[in-house]
CSV table of C-alpha atoms and ligand atoms in Angstrom, one decimal:
chain,number,residue,atom,x,y,z
A,26,MET,CA,-21.5,-20.8,-28.1
A,27,SER,CA,-22.8,-17.3,-29.1
A,28,ALA,CA,-20.3,-14.4,-28.4
A,29,ASP,CA,-22.3,-13.1,-25.6
A,30,PHE,CA,-23.2,-16.9,-23.6
A,31,PHE,CA,-22.2,-14.7,-20.3
A,32,GLY,CA,-23.1,-10.8,-21.4
A,33,GLU,CA,-21.5,-7.9,-21.1
A,34,LEU,CA,-19.4,-6.7,-17.7
A,35,LYS,CA,-22.3,-5.4,-15.3
A,36,PRO,CA,-21.8,-5.9,-11.6
A,37,THR,CA,-24.3,-4.4,-9.5
A,38,PRO,CA,-21.9,-1.4,-8.1
A,39,ARG,CA,-21.1,-1.5,-4.6
A,40,LEU,CA,-19.6,0.9,-2.6
A,41,LEU,CA,-16.2,0.0,-1.8
A,42,MET,CA,-15.7,0.4,2.4
A,43,GLY,CA,-13.4,-2.0,3.3
A,44,PRO,CA,-9.2,-1.7,3.3
A,45,GLY,CA,-8.6,-1.6,-0.2
A,46,PRO,CA,-9.6,-2.1,-2.6
A,47,ILE,CA,-11.9,0.6,-2.6
A,48,ASN,CA,-13.9,2.5,-5.5
A,49,ALA,CA,-11.2,4.1,-7.9
A,50,TYR,CA,-11.4,8.0,-9.3
A,51,PRO,CA,-13.4,8.1,-12.2
A,52,ALA,CA,-11.0,10.3,-13.7
A,53,VAL,CA,-8.6,7.3,-13.6
A,54,LEU,CA,-11.1,4.9,-14.8
A,55,HIS,CA,-11.6,7.3,-18.1
A,56,ALA,CA,-7.7,7.2,-18.6
A,57,MET,CA,-7.6,3.6,-18.2
A,58,SER,CA,-9.7,3.7,-21.1
A,59,THR,CA,-7.2,5.4,-23.6
A,60,GLN,CA,-5.8,3.2,-26.3
A,61,LEU,CA,-3.1,1.5,-26.1
A,62,LEU,CA,0.5,2.6,-27.7
A,63,GLY,CA,3.7,0.8,-27.8
A,64,GLN,CA,6.3,0.6,-25.1
A,65,PHE,CA,9.0,2.0,-26.5
A,66,ASP,CA,6.9,5.0,-28.4
A,67,PRO,CA,8.6,8.2,-27.6
A,68,GLN,CA,5.0,9.1,-26.6
A,69,PHE,CA,5.0,6.4,-24.2
A,70,ARG,CA,8.1,6.9,-22.7
A,71,GLU,CA,7.6,10.3,-22.0
A,72,TYR,CA,3.9,9.2,-19.9
A,73,MET,CA,6.3,6.8,-18.0
A,74,ARG,CA,9.0,9.8,-17.4
A,75,GLN,CA,5.7,11.9,-15.7
A,76,THR,CA,5.1,9.1,-14.0
A,77,SER,CA,8.4,8.8,-12.6
A,78,GLU,CA,8.2,13.2,-12.1
A,79,LEU,CA,4.5,12.5,-10.1
A,80,TYR,CA,6.1,9.9,-8.0
A,81,ARG,CA,8.7,11.6,-6.6
A,82,ALA,CA,6.3,14.3,-5.5
A,83,ILE,CA,4.4,11.4,-4.2
A,84,PHE,CA,6.9,9.2,-2.6
A,85,GLN,CA,8.6,13.0,-0.9
A,86,THR,CA,11.6,12.3,-2.5
A,87,ARG,CA,14.5,12.9,-4.8
A,88,ASN,CA,15.2,9.8,-5.9
A,89,ARG,CA,16.3,9.1,-9.6
A,90,TRP,CA,14.6,5.3,-9.5
A,91,THR,CA,11.5,5.9,-8.8
A,92,LEU,CA,8.9,3.7,-11.1
A,93,LEU,CA,6.2,0.9,-11.8
A,94,VAL,CA,7.0,-2.6,-10.8
A,95,ASP,CA,3.7,-4.4,-13.1
A,96,GLY,CA,2.1,-6.5,-10.3
A,97,THR,CA,0.0,-6.0,-7.3
A,98,ALA,CA,1.8,-4.3,-4.1
A,99,ARG,CA,3.4,-7.7,-3.3
A,100,SER,CA,5.2,-7.7,-6.7
A,101,ALA,CA,7.1,-4.3,-5.2
A,102,ILE,CA,7.4,-6.2,-2.2
A,103,GLU,CA,8.9,-9.3,-3.6
A,104,ALA,CA,11.2,-7.2,-6.2
A,105,ALA,CA,12.7,-4.9,-3.5
A,106,LEU,CA,13.0,-7.8,-1.3
A,107,VAL,CA,14.9,-10.4,-4.3
A,108,SER,CA,16.7,-7.3,-5.6
A,109,LEU,CA,18.6,-6.3,-2.1
A,110,ILE,CA,18.8,-9.5,0.0
A,111,GLN,CA,21.4,-11.7,-1.1
A,112,PRO,CA,21.8,-14.8,0.3
A,113,GLY,CA,22.8,-15.3,3.7
A,114,ASP,CA,22.2,-11.8,4.5
A,115,LYS,CA,20.7,-10.8,8.0
A,116,VAL,CA,17.2,-9.1,7.6
A,117,LEU,CA,15.4,-8.0,10.1
A,118,VAL,CA,11.6,-7.6,10.1
A,119,PRO,CA,9.0,-6.0,12.7
A,120,VAL,CA,6.1,-7.9,12.9
A,121,PHE,CA,3.1,-5.9,13.7
A,122,GLY,CA,0.3,-7.7,11.5
A,123,ARG,CA,-0.4,-10.0,8.8
A,124,PHE,CA,1.7,-8.1,6.7
A,125,GLY,CA,4.7,-8.6,9.0
A,126,HIS,CA,4.6,-11.8,8.3
A,127,LEU,CA,4.5,-11.8,4.9
A,128,LYS,CA,7.9,-9.9,4.4
A,129,VAL,CA,9.6,-12.8,6.5
A,130,GLU,CA,8.1,-15.1,4.1
A,131,ILE,CA,9.5,-14.1,1.3
A,132,ALA,CA,13.0,-12.8,3.0
A,133,ARG,CA,13.4,-16.4,4.1
A,134,ARG,CA,12.6,-17.4,0.0
A,135,CYS,CA,14.9,-15.0,-0.8
A,136,GLY,CA,17.6,-17.2,1.2
A,137,ALA,CA,18.0,-14.2,4.2
A,138,ASP,CA,18.7,-15.3,7.9
A,139,VAL,CA,15.7,-13.5,9.1
A,140,VAL,CA,14.9,-12.0,12.5
A,141,ALA,CA,11.2,-11.7,13.5
A,142,LEU,CA,10.5,-8.9,16.0
A,143,GLU,CA,6.7,-9.0,17.2
A,144,THR,CA,4.6,-7.5,19.2
A,145,GLU,CA,0.8,-7.5,19.5
A,146,TRP,CA,-1.5,-7.1,16.9
A,147,GLY,CA,-3.2,-3.7,18.0
A,148,SER,CA,0.2,-2.6,19.1
A,149,VAL,CA,3.6,-1.4,16.8
A,150,PHE,CA,7.0,-1.2,18.1
A,151,PRO,CA,8.4,2.0,20.5
A,152,ASP,CA,12.2,2.9,19.1
A,153,GLU,CA,14.2,1.7,21.9
A,154,VAL,CA,13.1,-2.0,20.8
A,155,PHE,CA,14.5,-0.9,16.9
A,156,GLU,CA,17.4,0.5,18.8
A,157,LYS,CA,18.2,-2.6,20.8
A,158,ALA,CA,17.4,-5.1,17.6
A,159,VAL,CA,19.9,-3.5,15.6
A,160,ARG,CA,22.8,-2.6,17.7
A,161,ARG,CA,22.5,-6.3,18.8
A,162,HIS,CA,21.8,-8.1,14.8
A,163,LYS,CA,23.2,-5.9,12.8
A,164,PRO,CA,21.0,-6.2,10.2
A,165,ARG,CA,21.7,-5.4,6.1
A,166,ILE,CA,18.6,-5.4,5.7
A,167,VAL,CA,15.4,-4.1,7.7
A,168,ALA,CA,11.9,-4.4,6.1
A,169,VAL,CA,8.4,-2.8,8.0
A,170,SER,CA,5.2,-1.9,7.1
A,171,HIS,CA,4.6,1.7,7.4
A,172,GLY,CA,0.6,0.9,7.8
A,173,ASP,CA,-0.8,-2.4,8.5
A,174,THR,CA,-4.0,-2.6,7.1
A,175,SER,CA,-4.8,-5.9,9.2
A,176,THR,CA,-4.3,-4.3,12.4
A,177,THR,CA,-5.1,-0.9,11.3
A,178,MET,CA,-1.8,0.5,13.1
A,179,ALA,CA,0.7,2.8,11.4
A,180,GLN,CA,4.6,2.2,12.8
A,181,PRO,CA,6.2,5.8,13.3
A,182,LEU,CA,9.5,5.3,11.2
A,183,ALA,CA,11.7,8.3,11.4
A,184,ALA,CA,13.6,7.6,13.9
A,185,LEU,CA,14.3,4.0,12.8
A,186,GLY,CA,14.9,5.6,9.5
A,187,ALA,CA,17.9,7.5,11.6
A,188,MET,CA,19.2,4.2,13.1
A,189,CYS,CA,19.1,2.5,10.0
A,190,ARG,CA,21.1,5.1,8.6
A,191,GLU,CA,23.7,5.4,11.1
A,192,ARG,CA,24.5,1.9,11.3
A,193,ASP,CA,24.6,1.1,7.8
A,194,ALA,CA,21.4,-1.0,6.9
A,195,LEU,CA,19.4,-0.5,4.2
A,196,LEU,CA,15.5,0.0,5.2
A,197,TYR,CA,12.9,-1.1,3.5
A,198,VAL,CA,9.5,0.5,3.6
A,199,ASP,CA,6.3,-1.3,2.4
A,200,ALA,CA,3.9,1.7,2.3
A,201,THR,CA,1.2,0.4,0.2
A,202,ALA,CA,-1.8,1.0,2.6
A,203,THR,CA,-0.5,4.7,3.7
A,204,LEU,CA,0.7,6.2,0.4
A,205,GLY,CA,-0.9,9.5,-1.2
A,206,GLY,CA,-2.8,9.3,2.6
A,207,MET,CA,-0.7,9.9,5.5
A,208,GLU,CA,2.5,11.7,5.3
A,209,VAL,CA,5.5,9.3,3.8
A,210,ALA,CA,8.7,11.8,3.8
A,211,THR,CA,11.0,9.3,2.0
A,212,ASP,CA,14.2,11.3,1.9
A,213,ASP,CA,13.8,13.2,5.6
A,214,TRP,CA,12.7,10.1,7.1
A,215,ASN,CA,16.3,8.5,5.3
A,216,LEU,CA,13.9,5.3,3.7
A,217,ASP,CA,16.3,3.5,1.4
A,218,VAL,CA,13.2,1.5,-0.4
A,219,VAL,CA,9.7,2.1,-0.5
A,220,SER,CA,6.5,0.6,-2.3
A,221,ALA,CA,3.1,0.7,-2.8
A,222,GLY,CA,0.0,0.3,-4.4
A,223,LEU,CA,-2.4,2.1,-6.4
A,224,GLN,CA,-5.8,0.8,-4.8
A,225,LYS,CA,-6.1,2.4,-1.2
A,226,CYS,CA,-5.1,6.4,-0.7
A,227,LEU,CA,-4.4,6.4,-4.5
A,228,GLY,CA,-7.5,5.8,-5.5
A,229,GLY,CA,-7.0,3.5,-8.3
A,230,PRO,CA,-7.2,-0.3,-9.8
A,231,PRO,CA,-4.5,-3.2,-8.6
A,232,GLY,CA,-2.2,-3.8,-10.8
A,233,SER,CA,0.3,-1.3,-10.3
A,234,ALA,CA,2.8,-0.9,-7.7
A,235,PRO,CA,5.0,2.7,-7.7
A,236,LEU,CA,8.0,1.8,-6.2
A,237,THR,CA,11.2,4.0,-5.3
A,238,LEU,CA,15.2,3.9,-4.1
A,239,ASN,CA,18.2,5.8,-3.9
A,240,GLU,CA,21.7,5.6,-4.3
A,241,ARG,CA,22.2,3.4,-1.4
A,242,ALA,CA,19.9,0.6,-2.2
A,243,GLU,CA,21.1,1.5,-6.0
A,244,LYS,CA,24.8,0.4,-4.9
A,245,ARG,CA,23.2,-2.5,-3.9
A,246,ILE,CA,21.4,-3.4,-6.8
A,247,VAL,CA,23.8,-2.4,-9.4
A,248,ALA,CA,26.3,-4.7,-8.3
A,249,ARG,CA,23.6,-7.4,-8.8
A,250,ARG,CA,23.3,-6.7,-12.1
A,251,HIS,CA,23.4,-9.1,-14.9
A,252,ILE,CA,22.0,-8.9,-18.6
A,253,GLU,CA,20.1,-11.1,-20.0
A,254,GLN,CA,21.9,-13.3,-22.7
A,255,GLY,CA,19.6,-12.3,-25.7
A,256,LEU,CA,20.5,-8.7,-25.2
A,257,LYS,CA,23.9,-8.9,-24.5
A,258,LYS,CA,26.7,-6.4,-26.7
A,259,PRO,CA,30.2,-6.7,-26.7
A,260,GLY,CA,31.5,-5.3,-23.8
A,261,ASP,CA,28.1,-5.8,-21.8
A,262,LYS,CA,29.9,-6.2,-18.5
A,263,ASP,CA,27.7,-8.1,-15.2
A,264,GLY,CA,28.4,-6.9,-11.4
A,265,GLU,CA,30.5,-8.8,-9.5
A,266,GLY,CA,27.5,-9.4,-6.9
A,267,SER,CA,25.5,-12.7,-7.4
A,268,VAL,CA,22.1,-13.0,-9.7
A,269,ILE,CA,19.1,-11.7,-8.1
A,270,ARG,CA,17.0,-14.8,-8.1
A,271,SER,CA,14.2,-13.7,-10.3
A,272,ASN,CA,13.9,-12.3,-13.6
A,273,TYR,CA,10.6,-10.6,-13.5
A,274,PHE,CA,11.8,-8.7,-9.8
A,275,ASP,CA,15.3,-8.1,-11.2
A,276,LEU,CA,15.1,-4.6,-10.1
A,277,ALA,CA,18.3,-3.4,-12.1
A,278,MET,CA,16.6,-5.3,-15.0
A,279,VAL,CA,14.1,-2.9,-14.3
A,280,MET,CA,15.8,0.3,-13.7
A,281,ASP,CA,17.3,-0.4,-17.5
A,282,TYR,CA,14.2,-0.9,-18.9
A,283,TRP,CA,13.2,2.2,-17.1
A,284,SER,CA,16.2,4.5,-18.1
A,285,ASP,CA,17.3,6.2,-21.6
A,286,LYS,CA,18.7,2.7,-22.1
A,287,ALA,CA,15.2,1.4,-22.9
A,288,LEU,CA,16.8,-2.3,-22.8
A,289,ASN,CA,14.0,-4.4,-23.3
A,290,HIS,CA,12.7,-6.0,-20.3
A,291,HIS,CA,8.7,-7.1,-19.5
A,292,THR,CA,5.9,-5.3,-21.5
A,293,GLU,CA,4.9,-2.3,-19.5
A,294,ALA,CA,1.6,-2.8,-18.2
A,295,THR,CA,0.2,0.1,-20.6
A,296,THR,CA,-3.3,0.8,-19.2
A,297,MET,CA,-2.2,0.8,-15.5
A,298,LEU,CA,0.8,2.9,-15.9
A,299,TYR,CA,-2.3,5.3,-17.5
A,300,ALA,CA,-4.1,4.3,-14.3
A,301,ALA,CA,-1.1,5.1,-12.1
A,302,ARG,CA,-0.5,8.5,-14.0
A,303,GLU,CA,-4.2,9.7,-13.5
A,304,CYS,CA,-3.7,8.1,-9.5
A,305,ALA,CA,-0.9,10.4,-8.8
A,306,ARG,CA,-2.0,13.6,-11.3
A,307,VAL,CA,-5.2,13.4,-8.5
A,308,CYS,CA,-3.2,13.6,-5.5
A,309,LEU,CA,-1.2,16.0,-6.2
A,310,LYS,CA,-4.1,18.2,-7.7
A,311,GLU,CA,-5.5,18.1,-4.4
A,312,LYS,CA,-2.1,18.7,-2.5
A,313,LEU,CA,-0.5,16.4,-0.6
A,314,PRO,CA,-1.6,18.1,3.0
A,315,GLY,CA,-5.4,18.5,1.0
A,316,ALA,CA,-5.1,14.9,0.6
A,317,PHE,CA,-4.3,13.9,4.1
A,318,ALA,CA,-6.6,16.1,5.8
A,319,ARG,CA,-9.3,14.9,3.8
A,320,HIS,CA,-8.5,11.1,4.6
A,321,ALA,CA,-7.9,12.2,7.9
A,322,LEU,CA,-11.0,14.3,8.3
A,323,ALA,CA,-13.0,11.3,6.7
A,324,SER,CA,-11.8,8.9,9.3
A,325,ARG,CA,-12.4,11.2,12.3
A,326,ALA,CA,-16.4,11.6,10.9
A,327,LEU,CA,-16.6,7.5,10.4
A,328,ARG,CA,-15.5,7.0,13.7
A,329,GLU,CA,-17.1,9.6,16.0
A,330,GLY,CA,-20.3,8.2,14.0
A,331,LEU,CA,-19.0,4.5,15.2
A,332,GLN,CA,-18.8,5.7,18.5
A,333,ALA,CA,-21.9,7.3,19.1
A,334,ILE,CA,-24.0,4.6,17.9
A,335,GLY,CA,-21.6,2.1,21.0
A,336,LEU,CA,-18.8,0.6,19.0
A,337,GLU,CA,-15.6,0.4,20.3
A,338,LEU,CA,-12.3,1.1,18.3
A,339,PHE,CA,-9.4,-1.1,17.8
A,340,GLY,CA,-6.4,-0.6,18.7
A,341,ASP,CA,-3.3,2.0,20.2
A,342,PRO,CA,-5.5,5.2,19.9
A,343,ARG,CA,-1.5,6.8,19.0
A,344,HIS,CA,-1.3,4.7,16.2
A,345,ARG,CA,-4.0,4.8,14.8
A,346,MET,CA,-3.6,4.9,10.6
A,347,THR,CA,-5.8,7.6,9.3
A,348,ASN,CA,-7.4,6.0,6.7
A,349,VAL,CA,-8.4,2.6,7.7
A,350,THR,CA,-10.5,1.8,11.4
A,351,GLY,CA,-11.0,-1.6,13.4
A,352,ILE,CA,-14.2,-1.8,14.8
A,353,LEU,CA,-14.4,-4.4,18.0
A,354,ILE,CA,-17.5,-7.0,16.5
A,355,PRO,CA,-20.1,-6.6,20.1
A,356,GLN,CA,-20.6,-9.3,22.6
A,357,GLY,CA,-23.7,-11.3,20.8
A,358,ILE,CA,-23.1,-9.7,16.7
A,359,ASP,CA,-22.4,-12.2,14.1
A,360,GLY,CA,-19.8,-10.5,12.2
A,361,GLU,CA,-20.5,-12.2,9.3
A,362,ARG,CA,-23.9,-11.5,9.0
A,363,VAL,CA,-23.1,-7.9,9.5
A,364,ARG,CA,-21.1,-7.9,6.7
A,365,SER,CA,-23.4,-9.5,4.0
A,366,THR,CA,-26.5,-7.5,5.0
A,367,LEU,CA,-24.4,-4.8,4.4
A,368,LEU,CA,-23.2,-6.1,0.7
A,369,GLU,CA,-26.9,-7.8,0.3
A,370,ARG,CA,-29.2,-4.8,1.2
A,371,HIS,CA,-27.0,-2.0,0.7
A,372,ASN,CA,-24.5,-2.7,-1.4
A,373,ILE,CA,-21.8,-1.5,0.6
A,374,GLU,CA,-18.7,-3.9,1.3
A,375,ILE,CA,-16.7,-3.9,4.6
A,376,GLY,CA,-13.3,-5.8,5.6
A,377,THR,CA,-13.4,-8.7,7.7
A,378,SER,CA,-9.9,-9.7,9.6
A,379,PHE,CA,-7.6,-12.2,9.7
A,380,GLY,CA,-5.0,-14.2,12.1
A,381,PRO,CA,-5.7,-13.4,15.7
A,382,LEU,CA,-8.0,-10.8,14.7
A,383,HIS,CA,-10.6,-13.2,12.2
A,384,GLY,CA,-14.1,-12.7,13.9
A,385,ARG,CA,-12.7,-9.9,16.6
A,386,ILE,CA,-13.0,-6.8,14.4
A,387,TRP,CA,-14.6,-5.5,11.2
A,388,ARG,CA,-12.1,-3.3,8.9
A,389,ILE,CA,-13.2,0.0,7.5
A,390,GLY,CA,-11.3,2.1,4.7
A,391,THR,CA,-12.1,6.0,4.1
A,392,MET,CA,-9.6,6.5,0.8
A,393,GLY,CA,-9.2,8.0,-2.0
A,394,TYR,CA,-12.5,8.5,-3.6
A,395,ASN,CA,-14.3,7.2,-0.6
A,396,ALA,CA,-12.6,9.9,2.0
A,397,ARG,CA,-15.3,11.5,1.4
A,398,PRO,CA,-18.7,12.8,3.4
A,399,ASP,CA,-21.1,10.7,1.6
A,400,PRO,CA,-19.4,7.2,1.6
A,401,VAL,CA,-19.3,8.0,5.4
A,402,TYR,CA,-22.8,8.5,6.3
A,403,ALA,CA,-23.8,5.5,3.7
A,404,THR,CA,-21.5,3.5,6.0
A,405,LEU,CA,-22.3,4.4,8.9
A,406,ASP,CA,-26.2,4.1,8.1
A,407,ALA,CA,-26.8,1.1,6.7
A,408,LEU,CA,-24.6,-0.6,9.7
A,409,GLU,CA,-27.0,1.1,12.1
A,410,GLU,CA,-29.4,-0.7,10.4
A,411,ALA,CA,-27.6,-4.2,9.8
A,412,LEU,CA,-27.2,-3.8,14.0
A,413,LEU,CA,-30.6,-3.1,14.9
A,414,GLN,CA,-31.6,-5.9,12.7
A,415,GLN,CA,-29.4,-8.1,15.1
A,416,ASN,CA,-30.7,-6.5,18.3
A,417,PHE,CA,-28.5,-5.0,19.3
A,418,SER,CA,-29.3,-1.5,21.3
A,419,LEU,CA,-28.6,2.1,19.6
A,420,PRO,CA,-29.8,5.6,19.1
A,421,ARG,CA,-31.0,5.1,15.5
A,422,GLY,CA,-29.2,8.4,13.7
A,423,ASP,CA,-27.0,9.4,16.2
A,424,GLY,CA,-24.0,7.8,13.8
A,425,VAL,CA,-24.4,9.6,10.7
A,426,ARG,CA,-25.7,13.3,12.9
A,427,ALA,CA,-22.1,12.4,14.6
A,428,ALA,CA,-20.4,12.3,11.7
A,429,ARG,CA,-22.2,15.2,10.4
A,430,ALA,CA,-21.4,17.2,12.8
A,431,VAL,CA,-17.4,16.4,12.0
A,432,TYR,CA,-17.8,17.5,8.1
A,433,GLY,CA,-20.1,20.6,9.8
A,434,THR,CA,-23.0,19.3,8.1
A,435,HIS,CA,-26.0,19.4,10.8
B,27,LIG,C1,0.4,-3.7,4.1
B,27,LIG,C2,0.4,-3.9,2.9
B,27,LIG,N1,1.0,-5.0,1.8
B,27,LIG,C3,0.9,-5.3,1.1
B,27,LIG,C4,-0.4,-5.7,0.7
B,27,LIG,C5,-0.5,-6.3,-0.2
B,27,LIG,O1,-1.1,-6.2,-1.5
B,27,LIG,P1,-1.5,-6.1,-2.8
B,27,LIG,O2,-2.7,-7.7,-2.6
B,27,LIG,O3,-2.0,-5.2,-3.6
B,27,LIG,O4,-0.2,-7.1,-3.4
B,27,LIG,C6,-1.7,-4.8,1.3
B,27,LIG,C7,-3.3,-4.8,0.8
B,27,LIG,O5,-3.7,-5.2,2.0
B,27,LIG,C8,-1.2,-3.9,2.4
B,27,LIG,O6,-2.0,-3.8,3.5
């Protein structure tokens, strides 16, 4: 078979306006083409150290343990839960979308006694519900999403953080969909472990998952620390707690690997570390409040545009994420046909939806590199055309005009 049988990679470029992944920042793609280094090369260890420091700023924390889990965002969720949960632990999981169900499923696999609190998709939990549930169930761990892209809702966390701290429960937060785009104040909100991914507001590719954990979580994890037999030195002692039931996601081992001990574990995903470091650098260069404001402005422009052409937004307006928008698919419109028209004729991808929202809403992301005027205008323009094709009556051009008015570029 000839070596170029399939030809070089040359996909038609797409504008990725779904709930993630989105187009990566050019600077991130550039960083990813940097030549590899050995994982214990002092230069590489310095890049690891810098990456921790950059993510401390992004997570708004002073946590010493701020590192990357190698894998997509889900890998850090698994790492956090499998490292925190000892079989039989009571774990409370508020579910307001698909990613709450994911935490229930992972916690059960870890042997937890799970209490799932559910609310209708499109809403979030009031603090009183948490208060009651924490008091009644006395969980060891609470695991919750910040923004759930499946419903486009963002759960306020500050009160829950205070409650967990007061009652000595550990709070794990999945901030995959919000980190770098909405406020995630790890220390101020008393969040014990927080994790994310790169492919949303951080404007990178999927495949690396930043995670931070504080001393409370460290204590629990270190008590379960076991050193691999092949690495053990005389005098090395294992922790008293039960062995963490995953080797790859054993945060005690990952911490040893990231620490000055540099104890061998996995081979760090060099190129993904370069990407993660560059994502954080780009975000901090803009400064966090600037990044949050840019995301909110892009969503506002998109939303004004959608409403100007007669579309209705999904979910509780008080709790919408400011980087992903849910849109009700109008009666009589074939939502999947609209999505394929956008992709095939305009090279624009928007999101479908899951579970109870399947076929009911589209989801459009305005995140990272794409939280800018041009992607918003292009998406609205293409959407107008796709809807007109299905005889949806709309004032052609009003969507883009309304978005331009938000940006002040009439
Ligand atoms: C809130 C949330 N958690 C977890 C994930 C899973 O991320 P990944 O596909 O990178 O594993 C997503 C992806 O959309 C998400 O939005």
